[in-house]
CSV table of C-alpha atoms and ligand atoms in Angstrom, one decimal:
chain,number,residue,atom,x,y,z
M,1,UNK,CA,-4.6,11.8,-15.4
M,2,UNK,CA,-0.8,10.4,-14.8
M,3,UNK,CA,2.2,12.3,-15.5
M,4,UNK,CA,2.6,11.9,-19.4
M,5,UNK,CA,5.2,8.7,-18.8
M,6,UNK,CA,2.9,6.2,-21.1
M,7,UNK,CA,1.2,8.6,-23.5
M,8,UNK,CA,4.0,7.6,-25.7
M,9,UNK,CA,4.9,4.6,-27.6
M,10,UNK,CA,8.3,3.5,-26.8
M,11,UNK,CA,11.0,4.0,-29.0
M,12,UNK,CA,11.2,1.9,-31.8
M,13,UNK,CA,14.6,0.2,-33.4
M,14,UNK,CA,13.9,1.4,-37.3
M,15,UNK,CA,13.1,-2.0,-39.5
M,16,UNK,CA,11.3,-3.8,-36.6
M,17,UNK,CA,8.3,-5.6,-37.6
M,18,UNK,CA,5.7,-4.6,-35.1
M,19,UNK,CA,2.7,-6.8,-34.1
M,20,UNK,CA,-0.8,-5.5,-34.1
M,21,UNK,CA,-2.9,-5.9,-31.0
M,22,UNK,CA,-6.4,-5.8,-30.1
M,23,UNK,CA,-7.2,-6.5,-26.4
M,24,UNK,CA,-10.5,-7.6,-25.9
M,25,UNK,CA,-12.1,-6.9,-22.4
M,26,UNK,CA,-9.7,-4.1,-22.6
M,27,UNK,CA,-11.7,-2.5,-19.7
M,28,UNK,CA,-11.3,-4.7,-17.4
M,29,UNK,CA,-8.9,-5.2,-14.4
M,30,UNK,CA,-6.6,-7.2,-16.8
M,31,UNK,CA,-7.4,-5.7,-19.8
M,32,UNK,CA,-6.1,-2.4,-18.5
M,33,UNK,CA,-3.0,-4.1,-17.4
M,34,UNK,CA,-2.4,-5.6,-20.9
M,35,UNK,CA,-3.3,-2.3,-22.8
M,36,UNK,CA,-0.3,-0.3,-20.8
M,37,UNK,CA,1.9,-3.8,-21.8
M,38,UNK,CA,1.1,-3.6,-25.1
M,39,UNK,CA,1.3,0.5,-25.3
M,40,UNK,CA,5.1,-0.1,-23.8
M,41,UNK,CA,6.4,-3.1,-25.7
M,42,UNK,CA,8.8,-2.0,-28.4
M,43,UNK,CA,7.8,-4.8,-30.7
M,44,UNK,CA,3.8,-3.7,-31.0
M,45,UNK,CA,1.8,-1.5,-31.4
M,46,UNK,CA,-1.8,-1.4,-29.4
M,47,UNK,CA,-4.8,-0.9,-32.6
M,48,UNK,CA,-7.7,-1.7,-31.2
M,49,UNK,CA,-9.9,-2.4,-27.9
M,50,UNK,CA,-12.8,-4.0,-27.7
M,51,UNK,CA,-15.6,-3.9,-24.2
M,52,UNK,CA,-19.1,-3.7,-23.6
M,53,UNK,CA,-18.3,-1.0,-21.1
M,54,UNK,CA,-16.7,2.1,-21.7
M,55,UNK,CA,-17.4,2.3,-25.2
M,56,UNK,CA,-16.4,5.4,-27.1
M,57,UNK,CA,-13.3,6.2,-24.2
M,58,UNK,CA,-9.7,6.6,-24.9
M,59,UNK,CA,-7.9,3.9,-23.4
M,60,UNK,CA,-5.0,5.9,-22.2
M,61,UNK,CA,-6.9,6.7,-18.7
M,62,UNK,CA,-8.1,3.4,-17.8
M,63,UNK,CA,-3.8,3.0,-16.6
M,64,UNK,CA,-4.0,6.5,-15.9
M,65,UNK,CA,-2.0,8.1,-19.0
M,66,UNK,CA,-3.4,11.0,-21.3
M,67,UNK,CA,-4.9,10.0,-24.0
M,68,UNK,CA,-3.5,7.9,-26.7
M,69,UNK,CA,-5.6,7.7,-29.7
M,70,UNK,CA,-7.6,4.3,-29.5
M,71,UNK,CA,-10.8,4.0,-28.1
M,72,UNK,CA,-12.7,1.6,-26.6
M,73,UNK,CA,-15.8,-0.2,-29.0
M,74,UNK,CA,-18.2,-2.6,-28.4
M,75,UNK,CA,-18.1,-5.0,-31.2
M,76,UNK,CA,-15.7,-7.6,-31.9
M,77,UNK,CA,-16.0,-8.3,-35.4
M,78,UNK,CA,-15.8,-4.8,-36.6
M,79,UNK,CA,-13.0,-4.0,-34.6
M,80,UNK,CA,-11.1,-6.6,-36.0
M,81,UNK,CA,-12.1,-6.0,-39.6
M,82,UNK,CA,-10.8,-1.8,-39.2
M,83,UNK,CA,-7.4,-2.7,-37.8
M,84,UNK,CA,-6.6,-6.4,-38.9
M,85,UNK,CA,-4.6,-7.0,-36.3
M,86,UNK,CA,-2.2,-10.2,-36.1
M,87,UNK,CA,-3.2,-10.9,-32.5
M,88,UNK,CA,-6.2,-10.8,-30.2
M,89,UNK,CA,-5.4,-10.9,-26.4
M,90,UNK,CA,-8.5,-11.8,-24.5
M,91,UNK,CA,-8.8,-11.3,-20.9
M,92,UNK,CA,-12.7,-11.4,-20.8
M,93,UNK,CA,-15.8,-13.8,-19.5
M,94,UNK,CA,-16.7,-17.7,-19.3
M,95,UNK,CA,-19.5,-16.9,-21.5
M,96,UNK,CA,-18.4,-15.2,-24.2
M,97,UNK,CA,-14.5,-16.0,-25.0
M,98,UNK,CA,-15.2,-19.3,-27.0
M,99,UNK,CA,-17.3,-16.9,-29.6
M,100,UNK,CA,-14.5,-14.2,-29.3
M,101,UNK,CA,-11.6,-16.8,-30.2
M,102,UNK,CA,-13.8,-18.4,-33.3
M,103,UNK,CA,-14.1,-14.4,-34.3
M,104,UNK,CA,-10.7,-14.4,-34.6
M,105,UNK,CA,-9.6,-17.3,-36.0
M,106,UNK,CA,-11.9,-16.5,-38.8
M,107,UNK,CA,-10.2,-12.9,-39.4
M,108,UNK,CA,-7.2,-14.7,-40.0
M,109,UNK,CA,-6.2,-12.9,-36.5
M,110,UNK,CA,-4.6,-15.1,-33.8
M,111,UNK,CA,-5.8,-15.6,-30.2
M,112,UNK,CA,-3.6,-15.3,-27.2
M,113,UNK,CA,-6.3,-15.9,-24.3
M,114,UNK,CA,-6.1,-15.7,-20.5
M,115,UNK,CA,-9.8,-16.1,-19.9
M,116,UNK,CA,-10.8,-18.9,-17.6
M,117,UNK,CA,-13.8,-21.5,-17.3
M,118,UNK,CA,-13.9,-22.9,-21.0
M,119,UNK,CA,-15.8,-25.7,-21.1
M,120,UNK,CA,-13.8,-28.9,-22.9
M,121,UNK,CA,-16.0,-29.2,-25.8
M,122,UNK,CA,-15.4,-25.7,-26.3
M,123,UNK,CA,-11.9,-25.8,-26.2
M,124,UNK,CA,-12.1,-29.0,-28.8
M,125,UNK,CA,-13.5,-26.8,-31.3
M,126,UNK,CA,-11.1,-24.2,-30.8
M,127,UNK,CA,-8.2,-26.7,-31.4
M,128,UNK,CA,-10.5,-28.2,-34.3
M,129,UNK,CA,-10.9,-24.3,-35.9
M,130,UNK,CA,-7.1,-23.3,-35.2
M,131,UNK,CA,-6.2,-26.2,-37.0
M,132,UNK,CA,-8.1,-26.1,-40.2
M,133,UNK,CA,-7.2,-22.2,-40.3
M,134,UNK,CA,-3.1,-23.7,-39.6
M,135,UNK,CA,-2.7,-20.5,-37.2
M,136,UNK,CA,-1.6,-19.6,-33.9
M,137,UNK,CA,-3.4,-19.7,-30.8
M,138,UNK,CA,-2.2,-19.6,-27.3
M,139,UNK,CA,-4.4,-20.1,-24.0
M,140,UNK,CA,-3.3,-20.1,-20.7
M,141,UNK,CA,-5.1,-20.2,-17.5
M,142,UNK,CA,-2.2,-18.9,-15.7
M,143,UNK,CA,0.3,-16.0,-17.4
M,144,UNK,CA,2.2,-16.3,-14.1
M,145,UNK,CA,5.6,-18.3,-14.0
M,146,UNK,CA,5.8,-18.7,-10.7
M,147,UNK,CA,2.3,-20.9,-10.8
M,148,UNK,CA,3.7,-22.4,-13.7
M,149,UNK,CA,6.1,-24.0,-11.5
M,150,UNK,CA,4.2,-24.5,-8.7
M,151,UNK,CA,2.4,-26.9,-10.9
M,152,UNK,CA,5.7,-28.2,-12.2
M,153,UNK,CA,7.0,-28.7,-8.7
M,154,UNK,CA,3.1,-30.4,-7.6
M,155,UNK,CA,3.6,-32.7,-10.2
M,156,UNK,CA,6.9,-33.9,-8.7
M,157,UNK,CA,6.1,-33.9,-5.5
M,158,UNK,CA,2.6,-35.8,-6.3
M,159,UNK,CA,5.2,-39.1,-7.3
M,160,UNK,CA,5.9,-39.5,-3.5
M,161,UNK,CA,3.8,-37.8,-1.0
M,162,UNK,CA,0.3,-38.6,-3.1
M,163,UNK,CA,-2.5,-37.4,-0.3
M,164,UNK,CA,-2.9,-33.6,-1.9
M,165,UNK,CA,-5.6,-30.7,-1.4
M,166,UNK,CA,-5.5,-27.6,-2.9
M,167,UNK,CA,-6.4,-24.1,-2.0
M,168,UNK,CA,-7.1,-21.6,-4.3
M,169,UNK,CA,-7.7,-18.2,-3.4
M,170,UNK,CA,-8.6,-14.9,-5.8
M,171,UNK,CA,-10.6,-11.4,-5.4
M,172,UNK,CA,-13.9,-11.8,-4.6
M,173,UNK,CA,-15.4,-10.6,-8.2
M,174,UNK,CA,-14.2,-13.8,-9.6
M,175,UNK,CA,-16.8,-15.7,-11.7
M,176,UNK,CA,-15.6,-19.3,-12.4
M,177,UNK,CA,-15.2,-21.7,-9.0
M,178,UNK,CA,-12.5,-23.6,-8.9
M,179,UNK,CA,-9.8,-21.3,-10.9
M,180,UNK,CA,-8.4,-22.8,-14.1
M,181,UNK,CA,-5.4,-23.1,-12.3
M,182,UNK,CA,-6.4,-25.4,-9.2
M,183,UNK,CA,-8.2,-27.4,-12.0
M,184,UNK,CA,-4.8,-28.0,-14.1
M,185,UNK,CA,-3.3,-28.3,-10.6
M,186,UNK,CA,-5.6,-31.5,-9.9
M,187,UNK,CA,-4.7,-32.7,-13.5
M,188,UNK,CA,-1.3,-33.2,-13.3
M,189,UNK,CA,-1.0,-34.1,-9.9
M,190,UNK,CA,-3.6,-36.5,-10.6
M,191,UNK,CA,-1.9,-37.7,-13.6
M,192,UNK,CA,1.9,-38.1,-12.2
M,193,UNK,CA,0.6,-40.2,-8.9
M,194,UNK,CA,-1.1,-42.9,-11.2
M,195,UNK,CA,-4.1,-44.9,-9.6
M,196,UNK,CA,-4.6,-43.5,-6.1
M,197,UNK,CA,-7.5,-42.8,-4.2
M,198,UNK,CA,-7.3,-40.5,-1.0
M,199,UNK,CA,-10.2,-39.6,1.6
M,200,UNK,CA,-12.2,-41.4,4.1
M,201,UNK,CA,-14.9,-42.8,2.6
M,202,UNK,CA,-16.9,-42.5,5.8
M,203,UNK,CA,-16.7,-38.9,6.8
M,204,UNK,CA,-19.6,-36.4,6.7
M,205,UNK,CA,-20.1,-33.5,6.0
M,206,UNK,CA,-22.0,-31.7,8.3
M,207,UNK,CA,-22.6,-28.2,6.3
M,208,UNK,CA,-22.3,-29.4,2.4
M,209,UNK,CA,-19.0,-28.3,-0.1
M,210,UNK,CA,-17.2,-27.9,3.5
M,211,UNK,CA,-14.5,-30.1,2.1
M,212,UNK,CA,-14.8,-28.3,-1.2
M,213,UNK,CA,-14.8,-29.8,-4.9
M,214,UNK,CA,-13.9,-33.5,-5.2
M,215,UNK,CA,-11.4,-34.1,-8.7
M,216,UNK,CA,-10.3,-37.2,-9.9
M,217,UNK,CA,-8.9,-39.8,-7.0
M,218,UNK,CA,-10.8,-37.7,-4.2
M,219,UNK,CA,-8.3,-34.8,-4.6
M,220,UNK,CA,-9.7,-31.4,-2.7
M,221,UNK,CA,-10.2,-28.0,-4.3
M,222,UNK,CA,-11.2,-25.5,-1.8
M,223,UNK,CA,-11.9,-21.9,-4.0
M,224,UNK,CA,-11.4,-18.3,-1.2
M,225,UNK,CA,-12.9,-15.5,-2.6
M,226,UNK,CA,-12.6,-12.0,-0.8
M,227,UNK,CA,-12.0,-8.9,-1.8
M,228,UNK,CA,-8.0,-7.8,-1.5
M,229,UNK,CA,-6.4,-10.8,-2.8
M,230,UNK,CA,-5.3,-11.5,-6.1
M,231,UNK,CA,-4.7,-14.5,-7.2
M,232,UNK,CA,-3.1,-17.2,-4.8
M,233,UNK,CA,-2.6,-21.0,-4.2
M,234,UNK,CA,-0.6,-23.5,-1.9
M,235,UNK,CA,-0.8,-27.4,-3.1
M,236,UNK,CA,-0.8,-28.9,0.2
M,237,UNK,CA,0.8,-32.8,0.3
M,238,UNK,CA,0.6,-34.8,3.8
M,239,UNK,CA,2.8,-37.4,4.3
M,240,UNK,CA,3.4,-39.7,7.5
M,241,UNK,CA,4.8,-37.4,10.2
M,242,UNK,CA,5.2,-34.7,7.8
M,243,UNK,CA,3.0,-31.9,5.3
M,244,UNK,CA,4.6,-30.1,2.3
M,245,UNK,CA,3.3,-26.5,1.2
M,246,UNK,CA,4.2,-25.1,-2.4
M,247,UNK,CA,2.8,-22.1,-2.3
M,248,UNK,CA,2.6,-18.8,-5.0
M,249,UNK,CA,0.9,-15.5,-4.8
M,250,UNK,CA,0.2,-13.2,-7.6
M,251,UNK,CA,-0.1,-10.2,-5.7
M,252,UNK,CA,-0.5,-7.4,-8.6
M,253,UNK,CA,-1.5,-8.5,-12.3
M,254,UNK,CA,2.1,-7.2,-13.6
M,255,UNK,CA,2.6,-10.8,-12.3
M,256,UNK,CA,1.1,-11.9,-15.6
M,257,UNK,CA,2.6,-9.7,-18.0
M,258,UNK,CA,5.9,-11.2,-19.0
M,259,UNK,CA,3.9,-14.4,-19.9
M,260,UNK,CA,1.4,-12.2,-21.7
M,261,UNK,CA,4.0,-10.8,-23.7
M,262,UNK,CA,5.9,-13.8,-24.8
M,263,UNK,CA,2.7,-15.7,-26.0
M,264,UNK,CA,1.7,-12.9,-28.0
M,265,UNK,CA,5.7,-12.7,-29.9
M,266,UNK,CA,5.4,-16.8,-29.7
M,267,UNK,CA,1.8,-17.1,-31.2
M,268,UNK,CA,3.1,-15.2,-34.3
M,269,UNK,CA,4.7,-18.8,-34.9
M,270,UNK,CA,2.9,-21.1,-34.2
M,271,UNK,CA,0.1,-23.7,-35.8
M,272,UNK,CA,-3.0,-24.8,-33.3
M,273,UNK,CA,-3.6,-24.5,-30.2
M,274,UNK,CA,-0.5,-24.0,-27.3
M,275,UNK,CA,-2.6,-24.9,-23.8
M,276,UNK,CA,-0.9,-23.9,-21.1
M,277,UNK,CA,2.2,-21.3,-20.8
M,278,UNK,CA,4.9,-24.3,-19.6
M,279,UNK,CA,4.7,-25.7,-23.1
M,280,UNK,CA,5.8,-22.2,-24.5
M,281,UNK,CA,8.5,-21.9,-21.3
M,282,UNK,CA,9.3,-26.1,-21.0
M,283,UNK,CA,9.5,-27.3,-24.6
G,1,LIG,P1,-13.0,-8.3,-15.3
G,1,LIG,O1,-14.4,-8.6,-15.0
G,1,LIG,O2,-12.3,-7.2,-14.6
G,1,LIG,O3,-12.9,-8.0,-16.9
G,1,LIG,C1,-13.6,-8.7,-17.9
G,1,LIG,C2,-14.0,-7.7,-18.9
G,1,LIG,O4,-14.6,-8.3,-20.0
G,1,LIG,C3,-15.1,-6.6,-18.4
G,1,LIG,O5,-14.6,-5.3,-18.6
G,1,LIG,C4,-16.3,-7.0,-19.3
G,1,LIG,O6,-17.1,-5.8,-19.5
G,1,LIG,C5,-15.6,-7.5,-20.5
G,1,LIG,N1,-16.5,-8.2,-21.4
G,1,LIG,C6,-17.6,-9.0,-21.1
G,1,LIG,N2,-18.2,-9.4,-22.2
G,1,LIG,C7,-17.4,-8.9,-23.3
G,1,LIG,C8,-17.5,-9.1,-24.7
G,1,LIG,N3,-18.5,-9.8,-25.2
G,1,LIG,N4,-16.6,-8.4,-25.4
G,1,LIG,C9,-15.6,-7.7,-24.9
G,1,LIG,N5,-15.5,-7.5,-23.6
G,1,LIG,C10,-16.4,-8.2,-22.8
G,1,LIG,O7,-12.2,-9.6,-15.1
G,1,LIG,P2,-10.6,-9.8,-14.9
G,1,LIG,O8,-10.3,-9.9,-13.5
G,1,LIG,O9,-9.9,-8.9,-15.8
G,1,LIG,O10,-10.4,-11.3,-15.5
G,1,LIG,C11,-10.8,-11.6,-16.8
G,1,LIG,C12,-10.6,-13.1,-17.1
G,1,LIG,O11,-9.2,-13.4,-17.0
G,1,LIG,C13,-11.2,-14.0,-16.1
G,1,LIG,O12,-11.7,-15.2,-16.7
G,1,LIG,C14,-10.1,-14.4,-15.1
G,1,LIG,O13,-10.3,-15.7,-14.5
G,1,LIG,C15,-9.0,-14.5,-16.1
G,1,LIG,N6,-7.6,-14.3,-15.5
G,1,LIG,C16,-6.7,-15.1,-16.1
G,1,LIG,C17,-5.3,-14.9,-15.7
G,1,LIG,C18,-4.3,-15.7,-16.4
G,1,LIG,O14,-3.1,-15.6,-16.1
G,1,LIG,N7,-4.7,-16.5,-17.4
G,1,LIG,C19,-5.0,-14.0,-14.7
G,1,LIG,C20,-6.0,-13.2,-14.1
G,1,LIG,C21,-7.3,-13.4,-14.6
């Protein structure tokens, strides 16, 4: 048990409109982090959390509070029927956040999702869905500002020193190799140094994926998992004579809060899809 600190809402400014949240993967490592977010902001109010583990808990434990009143169930769709909710935050697998999103687009409940490893076609439909419903939906593979600009500053850097790897480096429990983030990484540096081609098209490799994942224009993605880190990258450039490192480490999830945050007050406005935080932060 903690010491009491987060059993309690905040204080609330009378007249504010609060915003109803359901966190789905709410038992998970960022799930937790969100539920103790959402239980602190002053603008919401946490109704619902949905995870196929844990079912029939308080919540208030898993960020080691008492208990505060909403459990943990298993199913989706019922959740989200019992509490109509205006937003679902989903921190939860490849496999099953597509289906989660289409849930709640079809409540009429809008999706703010961190969940990595959507597939493209999958993410098509979304926008397809989001659009014919005309609501809201934010998805980010990175909450983090700080990668946010790392990717900014990649994509500036990319215009002059072009020959770029990546290393990407997260806990070890990890599911999706390379991390949505080296992958949007490779994008836009790919995109701002036009038609280049890096590598040496005769080296071998003597034990296979030792140079890691070849993107578009022969740009490296090397993926570290261990246990202890976080979430981490450096965008390496090499120039003649000289290397640049842009480097940025989420070393606790409270890194990804403030982003969390604002796409769930932003999504509350906004028609279709929003891919990608820096077009919430950079409009
Ligand atoms: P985790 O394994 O700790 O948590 C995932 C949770 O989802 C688990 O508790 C699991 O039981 C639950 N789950 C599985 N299927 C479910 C279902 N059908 N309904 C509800 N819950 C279900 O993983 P994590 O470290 O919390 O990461 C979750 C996701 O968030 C990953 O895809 C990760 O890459 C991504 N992530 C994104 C950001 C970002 O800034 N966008 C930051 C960190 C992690």
């Amino acid at each position: 048990m903690g010491d009491g600190k987060y059993s309690r809402p905040p204080k609330r400014k009378p007249g504010l409109t609060l915003i109803r949240v359901v966190v789905a993967g709410a038992y998970g490592r960022m799930g937790r982090e969100v539920l103790k977010t959402v239980w602190q902001a002053e603008d919401m109010v946490l109704v619902g959390a949905v995870d196929v583990r844990g079912e029939g808990q308080d919540v208030g434990p898993l960020w080691g509070a008492p208990e505060v009143g909403v459990t943990l169930q298993g199913e989706l769709d019922k959740v989200l029927a019992e509490t109509r909710p205006d937003v679902m935050v989903d921190f939860t697998t490849p496999d099953v956040v597509a289906e989660n999103i289409k849930t709640a687009l079809h409540h009429g409940v809008r999706p703010v999702v961190g969940t990595t490893g959507m597939s493209s076609r999958e993410l098509e439909e979304i926008r397809a869905l989001a659009g014919e419903l005309k609501l809201g939906c934010v998805i980010a593979p990175n909450f983090a500002i700080g990668a946010v600009l790392m990717i900014r500053f990649a994509a500036e850097a990319a215009r002059y020193l072009p020959h770029v790897e990546i290393i990407e480096l997260h806990h070890d429990q990890k599911l999706d190799a390379p991390s949505g983030t080296a992958i949007k990484t490779a994008e836009v540096v790919a995109a701002a140094r036009g038609d280049f081609r890096q590598g040496l098209p005769t080296e071998v490799e003597k034990i296979p994926g030792a140079r890691g994942g070849s993107f578009d224009g022969g740009i490296r993605i090397h993926s570290v998992r261990l246990p202890g880190l976080v979430a981490h990258q450096e965008v390496i450039f090499g120039g003649l004579g000289q290397t640049l490192s842009i480097r940025h480490d989420s070393i606790s999830r409270e890194s990804f809060m403030p982003g969390v945050l604002l796409a769930i007050r932003r999504v509350m406005h906004l028609e279709g899809v929003v891919y990608g935080l820096e077009n919430l932060l950079f409009e």
